[in-house]
Short mmCIF file of N, CA and C in Angstrom, two decimals:
data_model
loop_
_atom_site.label_atom_id
_atom_site.label_comp_id
_atom_site.label_asym_id
_atom_site.label_seq_id
_atom_site.Cartn_x
_atom_site.Cartn_y
_atom_site.Cartn_z
N UNK A 1 -123.84 11.12 -48.62
CA UNK A 1 -123.77 9.95 -49.48
C UNK A 1 -121.95 10.00 -48.61
N UNK A 2 -121.04 10.61 -49.30
CA UNK A 2 -119.91 10.55 -49.77
C UNK A 2 -119.26 10.99 -47.86
N UNK A 3 -118.70 9.32 -47.67
CA UNK A 3 -118.38 9.99 -45.98
C UNK A 3 -116.63 9.63 -46.17
N UNK A 4 -116.62 11.01 -45.16
CA UNK A 4 -114.64 10.76 -45.15
C UNK A 4 -114.18 10.05 -43.15
N UNK A 5 -113.91 9.42 -42.85
CA UNK A 5 -113.12 9.57 -41.90
C UNK A 5 -111.86 9.04 -41.25
N UNK A 6 -111.40 10.01 -41.15
CA UNK A 6 -109.92 9.63 -40.21
C UNK A 6 -109.40 8.98 -39.07
N UNK A 7 -108.70 8.41 -38.16
CA UNK A 7 -108.63 7.86 -37.52
C UNK A 7 -106.91 6.72 -37.21
N UNK A 8 -105.88 6.37 -35.89
CA UNK A 8 -105.71 6.08 -35.99
C UNK A 8 -104.32 7.05 -34.95
N UNK A 9 -104.83 8.46 -35.19
CA UNK A 9 -104.09 9.58 -33.93
C UNK A 9 -104.51 9.76 -33.15
N UNK A 10 -103.76 10.51 -32.72
CA UNK A 10 -102.46 9.90 -30.97
C UNK A 10 -101.35 10.87 -30.43
N UNK A 11 -101.24 10.45 -29.60
CA UNK A 11 -99.64 10.99 -28.61
C UNK A 11 -98.24 10.05 -28.94
N UNK A 12 -97.75 10.48 -29.46
CA UNK A 12 -96.23 9.99 -29.99
C UNK A 12 -95.25 10.14 -29.87
N UNK A 13 -94.09 9.75 -29.26
CA UNK A 13 -93.18 10.04 -28.90
C UNK A 13 -91.29 10.63 -30.07
N UNK A 14 -91.39 11.80 -30.57
CA UNK A 14 -89.31 11.98 -31.29
C UNK A 14 -88.79 10.75 -31.69
N UNK A 15 -89.38 10.20 -33.00
CA UNK A 15 -88.85 8.38 -33.04
C UNK A 15 -89.11 8.33 -33.41
N UNK A 16 -90.80 7.68 -32.37
CA UNK A 16 -91.54 7.56 -32.94
C UNK A 16 -92.41 6.84 -34.63
N UNK A 17 -93.55 6.84 -34.04
CA UNK A 17 -94.33 5.70 -35.62
C UNK A 17 -96.02 5.70 -35.28
N UNK A 18 -96.48 6.25 -36.21
CA UNK A 18 -97.96 6.03 -35.94
C UNK A 18 -98.63 5.87 -37.60
N UNK A 19 -99.46 5.02 -38.12
CA UNK A 19 -100.33 4.74 -39.02
C UNK A 19 -101.22 5.43 -38.98
N UNK A 20 -102.21 6.11 -39.56
CA UNK A 20 -103.47 7.15 -39.99
C UNK A 20 -104.05 5.63 -40.89
N UNK A 21 -105.25 5.62 -41.09
CA UNK A 21 -106.11 5.17 -41.96
C UNK A 21 -107.43 6.08 -41.54
N UNK A 22 -108.17 6.13 -43.31
CA UNK A 22 -108.74 6.88 -44.15
C UNK A 22 -110.42 6.07 -44.92
N UNK A 23 -111.63 5.63 -43.73
CA UNK A 23 -112.57 5.22 -44.51
C UNK A 23 -112.85 6.49 -45.40
N UNK A 24 -113.37 5.11 -47.00
CA UNK A 24 -114.37 5.82 -47.71
C UNK A 24 -115.28 5.06 -47.59
N UNK A 25 -116.66 6.00 -48.52
CA UNK A 25 -117.78 5.33 -48.49
C UNK A 25 -118.42 6.13 -49.38
N UNK A 26 -119.66 5.90 -50.31
CA UNK A 26 -120.31 6.56 -50.85
C UNK A 26 -120.28 6.95 -52.42
N UNK A 27 -118.62 6.89 -52.48
CA UNK A 27 -117.89 7.45 -54.06
C UNK A 27 -118.76 7.01 -54.47
N UNK A 28 -118.03 7.12 -56.58
CA UNK A 28 -118.53 6.44 -57.72
C UNK A 28 -116.91 6.15 -57.89
N UNK A 29 -116.11 4.59 -57.78
CA UNK A 29 -115.21 4.21 -57.75
C UNK A 29 -113.85 3.65 -57.50
N UNK A 30 -112.97 4.67 -58.08
CA UNK A 30 -111.75 4.08 -56.95
C UNK A 30 -111.82 5.13 -56.14
N UNK A 31 -111.60 4.91 -55.01
CA UNK A 31 -110.87 6.38 -53.31
C UNK A 31 -109.54 6.41 -54.37
N UNK A 32 -108.90 6.59 -55.23
CA UNK A 32 -107.78 7.48 -55.61
C UNK A 32 -108.39 8.59 -56.94
N UNK A 33 -107.72 9.80 -57.64
CA UNK A 33 -106.61 10.32 -56.43
C UNK A 33 -107.12 10.43 -54.82
N UNK A 34 -106.02 10.27 -54.28
CA UNK A 34 -106.33 10.98 -52.77
C UNK A 34 -105.04 11.23 -52.44
N UNK A 35 -105.44 12.00 -51.32
CA UNK A 35 -104.05 13.31 -50.06
C UNK A 35 -104.36 13.23 -48.82
N UNK A 36 -103.50 12.76 -48.04
CA UNK A 36 -103.38 13.65 -46.30
C UNK A 36 -102.75 15.83 -46.34
N UNK A 37 -103.57 15.84 -45.77
CA UNK A 37 -103.17 17.61 -45.76
C UNK A 37 -102.53 16.91 -44.10
N UNK A 38 -102.14 18.56 -43.71
CA UNK A 38 -101.85 18.61 -41.92
C UNK A 38 -102.23 20.68 -41.56
N UNK A 39 -102.48 20.32 -40.60
CA UNK A 39 -102.22 21.99 -40.55
C UNK A 39 -102.14 21.81 -38.65
N UNK A 40 -100.73 22.56 -39.09
CA UNK A 40 -100.39 23.45 -37.50
C UNK A 40 -101.35 24.42 -36.67
N UNK A 41 -101.71 24.34 -35.37
CA UNK A 41 -102.36 25.28 -35.08
C UNK A 41 -101.52 26.38 -36.12
N UNK A 42 -101.82 27.91 -36.16
CA UNK A 42 -101.36 29.33 -36.55
C UNK A 42 -100.50 28.91 -37.64
N UNK A 43 -100.40 27.96 -38.04
CA UNK A 43 -100.47 27.58 -39.61
C UNK A 43 -101.49 27.24 -41.08
N UNK A 44 -100.68 27.42 -41.99
CA UNK A 44 -101.54 26.96 -43.30
C UNK A 44 -101.26 25.63 -43.85
N UNK A 45 -102.37 24.88 -44.09
CA UNK A 45 -102.72 23.82 -44.48
C UNK A 45 -101.91 23.41 -45.54
N UNK A 46 -101.18 22.17 -45.77
CA UNK A 46 -100.64 22.30 -46.67
C UNK A 46 -100.05 20.41 -46.50
N UNK A 47 -100.54 20.06 -48.25
CA UNK A 47 -100.28 18.59 -48.63
C UNK A 47 -98.73 18.36 -48.58
N UNK A 48 -98.79 16.91 -47.36
CA UNK A 48 -97.89 16.00 -47.05
C UNK A 48 -97.58 14.50 -48.29
N UNK A 49 -98.94 14.65 -48.92
CA UNK A 49 -98.90 12.98 -49.96
C UNK A 49 -100.14 12.90 -50.40
N UNK A 50 -99.81 12.63 -51.73
CA UNK A 50 -100.66 12.46 -52.62
C UNK A 50 -100.20 10.87 -53.74
N UNK A 51 -101.46 10.03 -53.94
CA UNK A 51 -101.66 9.02 -54.85
C UNK A 51 -102.22 8.94 -55.28
N UNK A 52 -101.61 9.11 -56.84
CA UNK A 52 -101.69 9.23 -57.66
C UNK A 52 -102.95 8.18 -58.27
N UNK A 53 -102.82 7.24 -57.96
CA UNK A 53 -102.62 5.43 -58.10
C UNK A 53 -102.21 4.95 -57.97
N UNK A 54 -101.88 3.21 -57.28
CA UNK A 54 -101.03 2.50 -56.46
C UNK A 54 -99.65 2.64 -57.36
N UNK A 55 -98.98 3.05 -56.57
CA UNK A 55 -97.13 3.13 -57.09
C UNK A 55 -97.00 4.58 -57.64
N UNK A 56 -97.69 5.79 -57.38
CA UNK A 56 -97.44 6.73 -58.36
C UNK A 56 -97.85 7.54 -56.25
N UNK A 57 -96.33 8.16 -56.32
CA UNK A 57 -96.84 9.18 -55.14
C UNK A 57 -95.84 9.90 -54.84
N UNK A 58 -95.83 11.14 -54.86
CA UNK A 58 -95.75 12.02 -53.97
C UNK A 58 -95.16 12.72 -52.90
N UNK A 59 -94.95 13.05 -51.63
CA UNK A 59 -94.82 13.34 -51.26
C UNK A 59 -93.99 15.43 -50.51
N UNK A 60 -94.70 16.10 -49.58
CA UNK A 60 -93.59 16.97 -49.37
C UNK A 60 -92.47 16.62 -48.69
N UNK A 61 -91.44 17.80 -48.96
CA UNK A 61 -89.95 17.51 -48.54
C UNK A 61 -89.67 17.48 -47.69
N UNK A 62 -90.96 18.01 -46.25
CA UNK A 62 -90.82 18.05 -45.31
C UNK A 62 -90.22 16.06 -44.71
N UNK A 63 -91.78 15.32 -45.40
CA UNK A 63 -91.95 14.03 -45.08
C UNK A 63 -90.97 12.87 -46.34
N UNK A 64 -90.77 13.77 -46.77
CA UNK A 64 -89.83 12.33 -47.61
C UNK A 64 -88.99 11.72 -46.76
N UNK A 65 -88.56 10.32 -47.64
CA UNK A 65 -88.11 9.32 -46.82
C UNK A 65 -88.72 8.53 -45.18
N UNK A 66 -90.23 9.59 -44.72
CA UNK A 66 -90.68 9.00 -44.12
C UNK A 66 -91.65 8.77 -43.56
N UNK A 67 -92.37 9.02 -43.73
CA UNK A 67 -94.14 9.03 -44.50
C UNK A 67 -94.86 7.68 -46.01
N UNK A 68 -95.55 7.58 -45.75
CA UNK A 68 -95.96 6.22 -46.83
C UNK A 68 -97.16 6.31 -46.94
N UNK A 69 -97.46 6.20 -48.10
CA UNK A 69 -98.72 7.23 -48.39
C UNK A 69 -99.45 5.91 -49.14
N UNK A 70 -100.68 5.06 -49.44
CA UNK A 70 -101.05 3.69 -49.47
C UNK A 70 -102.37 3.86 -50.22
N UNK A 71 -103.06 3.05 -50.65
CA UNK A 71 -104.08 2.39 -49.97
C UNK A 71 -104.82 1.26 -50.85
N UNK A 72 -106.17 0.20 -50.40
CA UNK A 72 -106.25 -0.59 -50.42
C UNK A 72 -108.01 -0.17 -51.74
N UNK A 73 -107.88 -0.15 -52.35
CA UNK A 73 -109.47 0.07 -53.31
C UNK A 73 -110.35 -0.93 -52.94
N UNK A 74 -110.68 -2.37 -52.51
CA UNK A 74 -111.20 -3.20 -52.14
C UNK A 74 -111.67 -2.93 -50.97
N UNK A 75 -111.11 -2.35 -49.80
CA UNK A 75 -111.91 -1.94 -48.79
C UNK A 75 -112.33 -0.12 -48.11
N UNK A 76 -111.52 0.70 -49.48
CA UNK A 76 -111.47 1.57 -49.46
C UNK A 76 -111.03 2.29 -48.22
N UNK A 77 -110.03 1.78 -48.49
CA UNK A 77 -108.98 3.08 -47.16
C UNK A 77 -107.72 3.38 -47.72
N UNK A 78 -107.69 4.61 -47.58
CA UNK A 78 -106.67 4.74 -47.67
C UNK A 78 -105.09 4.95 -46.49
N UNK A 79 -103.93 4.76 -46.27
CA UNK A 79 -103.71 4.62 -45.21
C UNK A 79 -102.04 5.51 -44.83
N UNK A 80 -101.63 6.29 -44.04
CA UNK A 80 -100.08 7.15 -44.30
C UNK A 80 -99.22 6.86 -43.01
N UNK A 81 -98.48 5.98 -42.85
CA UNK A 81 -97.69 5.45 -42.28
C UNK A 81 -96.42 6.44 -42.59
N UNK A 82 -96.45 6.69 -40.98
CA UNK A 82 -95.30 7.22 -39.96
C UNK A 82 -94.56 7.41 -39.31
N UNK A 83 -92.95 7.58 -40.09
CA UNK A 83 -92.02 7.18 -39.45
C UNK A 83 -91.46 8.45 -39.17
N UNK A 84 -89.88 8.02 -37.96
CA UNK A 84 -88.82 8.58 -37.37
C UNK A 84 -90.08 9.66 -36.70
N UNK A 85 -90.96 10.07 -36.49
CA UNK A 85 -91.69 11.70 -35.70
C UNK A 85 -91.19 12.43 -35.21
N UNK A 86 -90.89 13.62 -35.99
CA UNK A 86 -91.20 14.91 -35.22
C UNK A 86 -91.93 15.96 -34.03
N UNK A 87 -91.56 16.36 -33.01
CA UNK A 87 -92.48 17.75 -32.61
C UNK A 87 -92.47 17.54 -33.70
N UNK A 88 -92.28 19.03 -35.07
CA UNK A 88 -92.65 20.01 -35.87
C UNK A 88 -94.13 18.31 -36.63
N UNK A 89 -94.47 17.50 -36.30
CA UNK A 89 -95.15 16.70 -37.76
C UNK A 89 -96.22 17.17 -37.05
N UNK A 90 -96.97 17.23 -35.35
CA UNK A 90 -98.00 17.92 -34.59
C UNK A 90 -98.47 18.97 -35.68
N UNK A 91 -99.73 17.93 -35.97
CA UNK A 91 -100.94 18.86 -36.45
C UNK A 91 -102.42 17.72 -36.54
N UNK A 92 -103.14 18.43 -37.07
CA UNK A 92 -104.82 17.91 -38.07
C UNK A 92 -104.35 17.76 -38.48
N UNK A 93 -104.69 15.83 -39.01
CA UNK A 93 -104.54 14.63 -40.52
C UNK A 93 -105.47 15.10 -40.69
N UNK A 94 -105.32 15.44 -42.13
CA UNK A 94 -106.70 15.11 -43.00
C UNK A 94 -106.73 14.03 -44.33
N UNK A 95 -108.25 13.77 -44.77
CA UNK A 95 -107.76 12.92 -45.23
C UNK A 95 -108.73 13.54 -46.58
N UNK A 96 -108.27 14.53 -47.96
CA UNK A 96 -108.48 14.88 -49.11
C UNK A 96 -108.91 13.68 -50.48
N UNK A 97 -110.66 12.72 -50.99
CA UNK A 97 -110.95 12.21 -51.48
C UNK A 97 -111.01 13.22 -52.98
N UNK A 98 -110.91 13.14 -54.33
CA UNK A 98 -111.69 13.47 -55.14
C UNK A 98 -112.18 12.63 -55.99
N UNK A 99 -113.19 12.95 -56.73
CA UNK A 99 -113.94 12.05 -56.70
C UNK A 99 -115.24 12.40 -57.51
N UNK A 100 -115.07 12.51 -59.43
CA UNK A 100 -115.96 13.21 -59.93
C UNK A 100 -115.83 14.67 -59.96
N UNK A 101 -114.55 15.02 -59.92
CA UNK A 101 -113.97 16.85 -60.01
C UNK A 101 -114.03 17.00 -58.49
N UNK A 102 -115.18 16.27 -57.17
CA UNK A 102 -115.20 17.19 -56.38
C UNK A 102 -114.66 16.24 -55.29
N UNK A 103 -114.21 17.39 -54.30
CA UNK A 103 -113.52 17.03 -53.07
C UNK A 103 -114.18 16.72 -51.25
N UNK A 104 -113.50 15.36 -51.08
CA UNK A 104 -113.98 15.11 -49.78
C UNK A 104 -113.56 15.26 -48.94
N UNK A 105 -113.17 16.24 -47.93
CA UNK A 105 -112.46 15.53 -46.53
C UNK A 105 -113.31 15.14 -45.83
N UNK A 106 -112.82 14.46 -44.60
CA UNK A 106 -112.77 13.69 -44.04
C UNK A 106 -112.44 14.86 -42.72
N UNK A 107 -112.85 14.39 -41.81
CA UNK A 107 -112.62 15.73 -39.65
C UNK A 107 -111.63 16.09 -39.25
N UNK A 108 -110.79 14.83 -39.67
CA UNK A 108 -109.19 14.97 -38.63
C UNK A 108 -109.04 13.57 -37.98
N UNK A 109 -107.89 13.77 -38.13
CA UNK A 109 -107.17 13.43 -36.56
C UNK A 109 -106.12 14.05 -36.29
N UNK A 110 -106.22 13.80 -34.54
CA UNK A 110 -104.47 14.93 -34.01
C UNK A 110 -104.00 13.49 -33.83
N UNK A 111 -102.47 14.76 -34.54
CA UNK A 111 -101.09 13.40 -33.91
C UNK A 111 -100.78 14.97 -33.49
N UNK A 112 -99.92 13.87 -31.92
CA UNK A 112 -99.64 15.31 -31.48
C UNK A 112 -97.86 14.05 -30.92
N UNK A 113 -96.35 14.96 -31.20
CA UNK A 113 -95.21 14.33 -30.98
C UNK A 113 -94.26 14.97 -29.70
N UNK A 114 -94.13 14.58 -28.96
CA UNK A 114 -93.31 15.85 -28.31
C UNK A 114 -92.97 14.30 -26.57
N UNK A 115 -91.80 14.94 -25.98
CA UNK A 115 -91.69 13.83 -24.94
C UNK A 115 -92.69 14.62 -23.14
#
């Protein structure tokens, strides 16, 4: 019943911006809390941004000041605005929704940053 789907990934040059979207359906209640993770080739999956509720967020040090997580509960969507992108941001980005104690993951969207 629960469906999570990321979109908005693509190829961008260093210094560019990209906005990811996570569409959620089938859950009971709100989209919060929600979290964005990423996994680069040969590396472990890492959390980059977390939102407990509107206005209550935290970020990995590596993306602090450059990424912004937000949500629109009415539209059942979570966003990740990524600015000043660096080659090391290249990874598959995943959206995770926690609902009634269970985690639901999307299939991921590829973000590639290089010249």
